[in-house]
Short mmCIF file of C-alpha atoms and ligand atoms in Angstrom, two decimals:
data_model
loop_
_atom_site.label_atom_id
_atom_site.label_comp_id
_atom_site.label_asym_id
_atom_site.label_seq_id
_atom_site.Cartn_x
_atom_site.Cartn_y
_atom_site.Cartn_z
CA MET J 16 36.07 52.49 91.02
CA LEU J 17 37.71 55.24 92.54
CA HIS J 18 40.33 53.33 93.55
CA GLU J 19 40.98 52.67 90.06
CA LYS J 20 40.92 56.23 88.83
CA THR J 21 43.33 56.93 92.03
CA CYS J 22 45.53 54.81 90.75
CA SER J 23 45.37 55.42 86.67
CA ALA J 24 45.95 59.26 87.35
CA MET J 25 48.66 58.46 89.59
CA ALA J 26 50.07 56.08 86.59
CA ASN J 27 49.38 59.41 84.28
CA LEU J 28 50.89 61.83 86.73
CA VAL J 29 54.70 59.55 86.64
CA ARG J 30 54.30 58.80 82.78
CA VAL J 31 54.69 62.99 82.79
CA LEU J 32 57.24 63.44 85.52
CA VAL J 33 58.57 60.97 84.15
CA MET J 34 58.56 62.36 80.06
CA ILE J 35 59.67 66.17 81.57
CA VAL J 36 63.06 64.34 83.18
CA ILE J 37 63.74 63.07 80.07
CA MET J 38 62.71 65.68 78.00
CA SER J 39 65.05 67.64 80.36
CA GLY J 40 67.82 65.63 79.58
CA VAL J 41 67.51 65.35 75.96
CA ARG J 42 67.47 69.38 76.17
CA PHE J 43 70.46 69.57 78.46
CA ILE J 44 72.34 67.15 75.98
CA ILE J 45 72.03 69.14 72.75
CA ILE J 46 71.90 73.09 74.10
CA GLY J 47 74.65 72.12 76.49
CA ALA J 48 75.28 73.87 79.87
CA ASP J 49 76.44 77.16 78.53
CA GLY J 50 74.09 77.88 76.40
CA LEU J 51 75.73 76.88 72.81
CA ASP J 52 73.81 74.16 70.31
CA MET J 53 74.77 72.50 67.59
CA ASN J 54 71.70 74.45 66.03
CA TYR J 55 71.86 77.18 67.33
CA TYR J 56 71.28 79.43 64.09
CA LEU J 57 68.59 76.30 62.31
CA ALA J 58 65.97 79.21 63.02
CA SER J 59 67.76 82.58 62.74
CA CYS J 60 70.69 82.15 60.50
CA PRO J 61 69.91 78.81 58.46
CA PHE J 62 71.90 79.07 55.60
CA VAL J 63 75.86 80.22 58.10
CA GLU J 64 77.05 77.17 57.80
CA PRO J 65 76.97 76.85 53.90
CA ILE J 66 78.24 80.30 53.55
CA VAL J 67 81.17 79.76 56.25
CA LYS J 68 82.18 76.28 54.33
CA ASP J 69 81.62 77.64 50.57
CA THR J 70 83.43 80.51 51.17
CA VAL J 71 86.49 79.03 53.16
CA ASN J 72 86.66 76.83 50.37
CA ARG J 73 86.96 79.44 47.89
CA ALA J 74 89.38 81.55 49.72
CA LEU J 75 91.40 78.32 50.07
CA GLN J 76 91.33 77.00 46.91
CA ASN J 77 92.89 80.57 45.73
CA ASP J 78 95.82 80.30 48.63
CA PRO J 79 95.77 76.90 50.44
CA THR J 80 98.35 78.61 52.48
CA LEU J 81 95.62 79.64 54.41
CA ALA J 82 93.88 76.66 55.54
CA ALA J 83 96.53 77.27 58.19
CA ALA J 84 96.47 81.02 58.95
CA LEU J 85 92.56 80.02 60.67
CA LEU J 86 93.45 77.23 62.31
CA ARG J 87 96.37 79.48 64.45
CA MET J 88 93.66 82.37 64.10
CA HIS J 89 91.19 80.12 65.91
CA PHE J 90 94.00 78.71 68.37
CA HIS J 91 95.64 82.32 69.74
CA ASP J 92 91.27 83.63 70.04
CA CYS J 93 90.60 80.67 72.53
CA PHE J 94 93.29 80.60 74.81
CA ILE J 95 93.16 84.95 75.12
CA GLN J 96 89.81 85.20 77.00
CA GLY J 97 87.77 82.45 75.38
CA CYS J 98 86.84 81.80 72.44
CA ASP J 99 85.04 85.44 71.72
CA GLY J 100 86.39 86.91 68.90
CA SER J 101 88.76 89.52 70.54
CA VAL J 102 91.55 88.29 67.66
CA LEU J 103 89.82 89.67 65.13
CA ILE J 104 89.71 93.13 67.17
CA ASP J 105 91.09 96.03 65.02
CA SER J 106 93.60 98.55 67.80
CA THR J 107 92.52 101.59 68.07
CA LYS J 108 93.92 105.17 69.24
CA GLY J 109 93.46 104.12 72.93
CA ASN J 110 93.66 100.48 72.86
CA THR J 111 96.73 98.51 71.26
CA ALA J 112 94.78 94.98 70.48
CA GLU J 113 96.37 90.88 70.40
CA LYS J 114 96.63 90.93 67.23
CA ASP J 115 99.73 93.48 67.30
CA SER J 116 101.69 91.63 69.59
CA PRO J 117 105.09 90.41 68.60
CA ALA J 118 103.62 87.29 68.77
CA ASN J 119 100.80 87.31 66.41
CA LEU J 120 103.84 86.65 64.26
CA SER J 121 102.06 85.91 61.15
CA LEU J 122 98.64 86.13 61.80
CA ARG J 123 97.25 86.26 58.47
CA GLY J 124 93.21 85.15 57.10
CA TYR J 125 91.79 88.16 58.47
CA GLU J 126 90.03 88.76 55.25
CA ILE J 127 88.13 85.63 54.99
CA ILE J 128 86.58 86.32 58.34
CA ASP J 129 85.64 89.92 56.95
CA ASP J 130 83.95 88.32 53.63
CA ILE J 131 81.62 86.03 55.54
CA LYS J 132 80.52 87.93 58.15
CA GLU J 133 79.70 90.56 54.94
CA GLN J 134 77.62 87.55 53.60
CA VAL J 135 76.01 86.86 56.93
CA GLU J 136 74.89 89.84 57.67
CA GLN J 137 73.36 90.40 54.82
CA GLN J 138 71.15 87.26 55.28
CA CYS J 139 70.46 87.77 59.28
CA PRO J 140 71.71 90.66 60.44
CA GLY J 141 73.09 90.93 63.81
CA VAL J 142 72.79 87.46 64.61
CA VAL J 143 75.81 84.81 63.91
CA SER J 144 79.39 85.86 65.98
CA CYS J 145 82.30 86.91 64.90
CA ALA J 146 83.59 84.02 67.22
CA ASP J 147 81.87 81.07 66.12
CA ILE J 148 82.46 82.08 62.24
CA LEU J 149 85.91 82.22 63.55
CA ALA J 150 85.58 78.00 64.98
CA MET J 151 83.60 76.85 61.96
CA ALA J 152 86.31 78.93 59.45
CA ALA J 153 89.17 76.89 61.05
CA ARG J 154 87.08 73.67 61.44
CA ASP J 155 86.15 74.09 57.83
CA ALA J 156 89.97 75.02 56.87
CA VAL J 157 90.94 71.55 58.36
CA PHE J 158 88.90 69.65 56.24
CA PHE J 159 89.27 71.54 53.48
CA ALA J 160 93.38 70.28 53.59
CA GLY J 161 92.87 66.53 54.44
CA GLY J 162 91.98 66.53 58.39
CA PRO J 163 88.78 65.43 59.85
CA VAL J 164 84.84 66.35 59.07
CA TYR J 165 83.62 67.30 62.89
CA ASP J 166 80.37 69.59 64.22
CA ILE J 167 80.58 72.65 66.87
CA PRO J 168 78.33 73.66 69.21
CA LYS J 169 77.51 77.62 67.88
CA GLY J 170 75.94 80.52 70.42
CA ARG J 171 79.94 81.83 71.36
CA LYS J 172 79.29 86.04 72.08
CA ASP J 173 81.92 87.80 71.08
CA GLY J 174 83.66 89.51 73.74
CA ARG J 175 84.72 93.79 73.91
CA ARG J 176 88.79 93.02 75.11
CA SER J 177 91.30 92.92 73.02
CA ARG J 178 94.68 94.07 74.40
CA ILE J 179 98.38 93.29 73.69
CA GLU J 180 98.98 92.42 76.81
CA ASP J 181 96.98 89.08 77.01
CA THR J 182 99.15 87.57 74.33
CA ILE J 183 101.48 86.62 77.12
CA ASN J 184 99.52 83.68 77.95
CA LEU J 185 100.15 82.23 74.19
CA PRO J 186 102.75 80.10 74.57
CA ALA J 187 105.86 80.17 73.27
CA PRO J 188 107.93 78.26 70.92
CA THR J 189 111.23 77.98 73.67
CA LEU J 190 108.72 75.75 75.80
CA ASN J 191 110.00 72.24 77.29
CA ALA J 192 107.46 69.52 77.43
CA SER J 193 106.73 69.70 81.16
CA GLN J 194 106.21 73.64 80.49
CA LEU J 195 103.54 73.09 77.64
CA ILE J 196 101.63 70.33 80.28
CA ARG J 197 101.46 73.08 82.74
CA MET J 198 99.97 75.29 80.16
CA PHE J 199 97.32 73.56 78.68
CA ALA J 200 96.33 71.82 81.73
CA GLN J 201 95.33 75.38 83.06
CA HIS J 202 92.76 75.42 80.30
CA GLY J 203 91.74 71.81 80.98
CA PHE J 204 93.69 69.60 78.89
CA THR J 205 95.74 66.56 79.44
CA ALA J 206 99.37 65.94 78.32
CA GLN J 207 97.95 63.68 75.49
CA GLN J 208 95.02 66.52 73.95
CA MET J 209 98.16 68.96 74.29
CA VAL J 210 100.20 66.55 71.59
CA ALA J 211 96.61 65.66 70.01
CA LEU J 212 96.34 70.09 69.32
CA SER J 213 100.13 70.69 68.70
CA GLY J 214 99.59 68.46 65.90
CA GLY J 215 98.06 71.43 64.64
CA HIS J 216 101.38 72.17 63.34
CA THR J 217 100.82 69.81 60.34
CA LEU J 218 99.75 72.38 58.72
CA GLY J 219 101.79 75.31 57.64
CA VAL J 220 105.71 77.70 58.18
CA ALA J 221 107.14 78.92 60.90
CA ARG J 222 109.46 81.97 60.55
CA CYS J 223 112.96 82.04 61.18
CA SER J 224 112.65 84.49 64.22
CA SER J 225 110.03 81.27 65.93
CA PHE J 226 113.42 78.82 65.93
CA LYS J 227 116.60 80.49 65.35
CA ASN J 228 117.20 80.59 69.51
CA ARG J 229 118.28 76.68 68.16
CA LEU J 230 120.61 77.48 65.46
CA ASN J 231 123.71 78.76 68.54
CA LYS J 232 125.08 75.71 69.40
CA ALA J 233 124.92 71.53 68.99
CA ASP J 234 121.60 70.51 70.40
CA PRO J 235 121.16 66.68 70.81
CA ALA J 236 117.59 66.81 69.73
CA LEU J 237 117.86 68.07 66.72
CA ASP J 238 119.14 66.24 63.97
CA SER J 239 122.72 67.51 62.44
CA GLU J 240 120.87 67.65 58.75
CA PHE J 241 117.87 69.03 59.84
CA ALA J 242 120.08 71.99 61.36
CA LYS J 243 121.93 72.80 58.52
CA THR J 244 118.37 73.10 56.55
CA LEU J 245 117.02 75.61 59.83
CA SER J 246 120.12 77.70 59.15
CA LYS J 247 120.12 77.82 55.67
CA THR J 248 116.18 78.63 56.06
CA CYS J 249 117.48 81.67 57.79
CA ARG J 250 119.66 83.01 55.94
CA GLY J 251 116.81 84.39 54.20
CA GLY J 252 116.49 86.63 57.41
CA ASP J 253 114.05 86.38 60.71
CA ASN J 254 110.60 85.95 58.38
CA SER J 255 112.39 83.61 56.36
CA GLU J 256 109.15 80.35 56.08
CA GLN J 257 110.54 77.09 57.44
CA PRO J 258 107.17 74.36 56.71
CA PHE J 259 106.69 72.56 59.66
CA ASP J 260 106.77 69.04 57.93
CA PRO J 261 106.94 68.72 54.04
CA THR J 262 103.50 69.21 53.20
CA ARG J 263 102.47 72.28 54.69
CA ASN J 264 98.69 72.28 52.89
CA ASP J 265 98.02 68.44 54.04
CA PHE J 266 96.61 67.79 57.23
CA ASP J 267 98.12 64.59 57.61
CA ASN J 268 100.16 62.94 60.57
CA LEU J 269 103.93 63.75 58.84
CA TYR J 270 103.86 66.23 62.13
CA TYR J 271 104.95 63.45 64.34
CA ASN J 272 107.02 61.58 61.78
CA ALA J 273 109.42 64.64 61.57
CA LEU J 274 109.52 64.63 65.34
CA LEU J 275 110.40 60.86 65.08
CA ARG J 276 113.46 61.98 62.97
CA LYS J 277 114.66 65.08 65.23
CA ASN J 278 113.02 67.02 62.14
CA GLY J 279 110.90 69.07 64.78
CA VAL J 280 111.45 73.25 63.67
CA LEU J 281 110.29 74.71 67.34
CA THR J 282 111.87 74.00 70.27
CA SER J 283 107.90 73.27 71.65
CA ASP J 284 107.23 70.50 68.74
CA GLN J 285 110.64 68.66 69.14
CA THR J 286 110.62 68.67 73.14
CA LEU J 287 107.46 66.49 72.50
CA TYR J 288 109.61 63.76 71.61
CA SER J 289 112.29 64.25 74.31
CA ASN J 290 110.20 63.78 77.14
CA PRO J 291 109.08 60.72 77.73
CA THR J 292 105.56 60.75 78.72
CA THR J 293 104.26 62.88 75.37
CA ARG J 294 107.02 61.01 73.49
CA ASN J 295 104.48 57.95 73.57
CA PHE J 296 101.37 60.05 72.13
CA VAL J 297 103.77 60.90 68.77
CA ASN J 298 104.38 57.51 68.15
CA GLY J 299 101.38 56.94 68.35
CA TYR J 300 100.04 59.82 66.24
CA ALA J 301 103.08 58.44 63.97
CA LEU J 302 101.83 55.54 62.97
CA ASN J 303 97.98 55.82 63.07
CA GLN J 304 96.83 58.30 61.42
CA ALA J 305 93.69 57.57 62.22
CA MET J 306 93.43 57.64 65.95
CA PHE J 307 95.31 61.53 65.84
CA PHE J 308 92.49 62.49 63.59
CA PHE J 309 90.25 61.15 66.33
CA ASP J 310 91.45 62.92 69.24
CA PHE J 311 92.65 65.88 67.33
CA GLN J 312 88.93 66.41 66.26
CA GLN J 313 88.01 65.93 70.18
CA ALA J 314 90.60 68.10 71.40
CA MET J 315 90.05 71.03 68.80
CA VAL J 316 85.75 70.79 70.17
CA LYS J 317 87.13 71.41 73.22
CA MET J 318 89.00 74.37 72.82
CA SER J 319 86.58 75.48 70.94
CA LEU J 320 84.18 75.93 73.78
CA LEU J 321 87.04 77.69 75.95
CA ASP J 322 85.08 80.03 78.25
CA VAL J 323 82.39 80.86 75.80
CA LYS J 324 80.58 83.89 76.90
CA ASP J 325 76.71 84.36 77.05
CA ASP J 326 76.74 87.92 77.92
CA GLY J 327 78.97 89.25 75.39
CA GLU J 328 77.80 90.88 71.48
CA VAL J 329 77.45 89.87 68.58
CA ARG J 330 79.66 92.31 66.76
CA GLU J 331 77.92 93.70 63.68
CA ASN J 332 82.12 93.77 62.21
CA CYS J 333 84.21 92.03 63.78
CA ARG J 334 86.92 94.31 63.68
CA LYS J 335 85.51 96.93 65.77
CA ILE J 336 83.43 96.28 69.29
CA ASN J 337 79.62 97.33 68.54
C1 LIG L 417 101.60 73.52 72.30
C2 LIG L 417 102.25 74.98 71.91
C3 LIG L 417 102.11 75.64 70.76
C4 LIG L 417 103.70 76.98 70.52
C5 LIG L 417 104.44 76.67 71.14
C6 LIG L 417 103.20 77.34 68.96
C7 LIG L 417 103.66 78.10 68.29
C8 LIG L 417 103.87 78.69 67.13
C9 LIG L 417 104.92 79.17 66.33
C10 LIG L 417 105.85 79.62 67.12
C11 LIG L 417 104.47 79.28 65.65
C12 LIG L 417 104.66 80.17 64.37
C13 LIG L 417 104.85 81.41 63.93
C14 LIG L 417 106.08 82.44 63.29
O1 LIG L 417 106.60 81.96 63.17
O2 LIG L 417 105.53 82.47 62.19
C15 LIG L 417 103.53 78.33 65.11
C16 LIG L 417 102.26 78.29 63.53
C17 LIG L 417 101.21 77.29 63.45
N1 LIG L 417 100.35 77.36 65.05
FE1 LIG L 417 100.99 76.69 66.66
N2 LIG L 417 101.59 76.89 68.77
C18 LIG L 417 101.24 76.19 69.33
C19 LIG L 417 100.33 75.09 69.74
C20 LIG L 417 99.33 75.35 68.30
C21 LIG L 417 97.89 75.02 68.41
C22 LIG L 417 97.14 74.24 69.67
C23 LIG L 417 97.35 74.66 66.71
C24 LIG L 417 96.09 74.80 66.43
C25 LIG L 417 94.87 73.42 66.52
C26 LIG L 417 98.68 76.24 66.36
C27 LIG L 417 98.59 75.76 65.09
C28 LIG L 417 99.47 76.98 64.29
C29 LIG L 417 99.74 76.60 63.11
C30 LIG L 417 98.51 76.30 61.92
C31 LIG L 417 100.76 77.55 62.30
C32 LIG L 417 101.32 77.52 60.57
C33 LIG L 417 100.51 79.58 60.16
C34 LIG L 417 100.65 79.44 59.35
O3 LIG L 417 100.82 79.13 58.79
O4 LIG L 417 100.48 80.60 58.87
N3 LIG L 417 99.85 76.07 66.93
N4 LIG L 417 102.84 78.13 66.00
C1 LIG L 418 101.24 92.56 63.90
O1 LIG L 418 102.37 92.95 65.22
C2 LIG L 418 102.78 93.77 64.43
C3 LIG L 418 103.35 94.55 65.63
O2 LIG L 418 104.69 93.66 66.23
C4 LIG L 418 102.56 95.21 63.35
O3 LIG L 418 103.37 96.05 62.85
C5 LIG L 418 101.37 94.05 62.62
O4 LIG L 418 101.10 94.26 61.54
C6 LIG L 418 100.87 92.77 63.02
N1 LIG L 418 99.90 92.17 61.72
C7 LIG L 418 98.89 91.88 61.81
C8 LIG L 418 98.59 90.87 60.51
O5 LIG L 418 98.25 92.56 62.52
C1 LIG L 419 111.84 72.88 81.48
O1 LIG L 419 111.87 73.99 82.07
C2 LIG L 419 111.77 75.00 83.16
C3 LIG L 419 112.17 76.20 83.50
O2 LIG L 419 113.17 76.42 82.38
C4 LIG L 419 112.85 73.69 83.93
O3 LIG L 419 113.12 74.08 85.27
C5 LIG L 419 113.05 71.92 83.54
O4 LIG L 419 114.16 71.77 84.08
C6 LIG L 419 112.77 72.20 82.54
N1 LIG L 419 112.61 71.17 81.63
C7 LIG L 419 113.72 69.62 81.11
C8 LIG L 419 113.05 68.64 81.14
O5 LIG L 419 114.07 70.55 80.51
#
């Protein structure tokens, strides 16, 4: 009798222990080691996702070129000090912020983030970080432009540092493939993920100042007809815009097809086709858009988690530290 009771008590204890292990495993998968969570705002700000999506959609219906702006802004945010909204901060008397670096080039779209933040603050003040808003807005912009749909974990905190000198960590458009591979590897990306992320250049434009370095001498990696197109663009001055591919507002794989034809705009674009390692991935993505979308989406989630902070703040105004 006694023996039986002990046995079943033991069995129960084992069952409870197993449950605890399973539950904490599930918790770990959902919450993640960094404190981020797909459902982070489920209770504290349940409508944040539709607010971001609707505001982004409305802005892009008005001006579809802003999809590129939001995507690029998120990339710049994450590559400097992690995805902490530092790119959104305005300069002050004592501090020149990231956004005033020459590398900010044509960063735009800050008003969309401000608009979202205002609405979210009305519903749930002090809860949703600017870094999360930017990450969600970039994701929704990609989808609006015809790209893949994906979810990202939330719970990033906003950083308190935004310094012009940190923008030195952004990749320059004159880098070659081995330099790009090395730079992205510092953030934990493989060469293939770097090529997939460069596919962000399926959206938007570069200004002449970003590619005129290529026009002084004959470049075997640059199609001679396309060189004339670039030169013609530059006749309009340093700020004249050249689309990266024939469909600047559509998220597709035509960027990679342009590289196959030596119609890449930046040195850092065309080098992906010149380098034998990265050329394989360019060929793959040019042939198979579904594969590009899949790899892009995975790499974007990874980028959105770069050096996320749990010790920052939730900014009241995305342009100012509290
Ligand atoms: C691989 C290294 C990269 C380099 C060297 C680079 C460089 C540049 C440069 C020079 C421009 C043009 C800026 C101008 O002239 O106004 C640009 C634009 C852009 N970049 Fe990148 N970029 C890189 C990676 C990325 C990544 C990873 C993304 C996003 C996933 C991205 C998204 C964009 C977008 C969307 C634009 C167009 C912006 C607009 O039209 O407003 N770039 N990039
Ligand atoms: C980018 O930086 C320049 C200074 O290099 C500044 O004049 C310009 O206002 C900045 N652009 C944005 C959008 O912040
Ligand atoms: C890439 O650039 C680096 C630094 O300028 C240089 O040492 C290297 O030879 C270049 N690689 C190629 C393949 O051009």
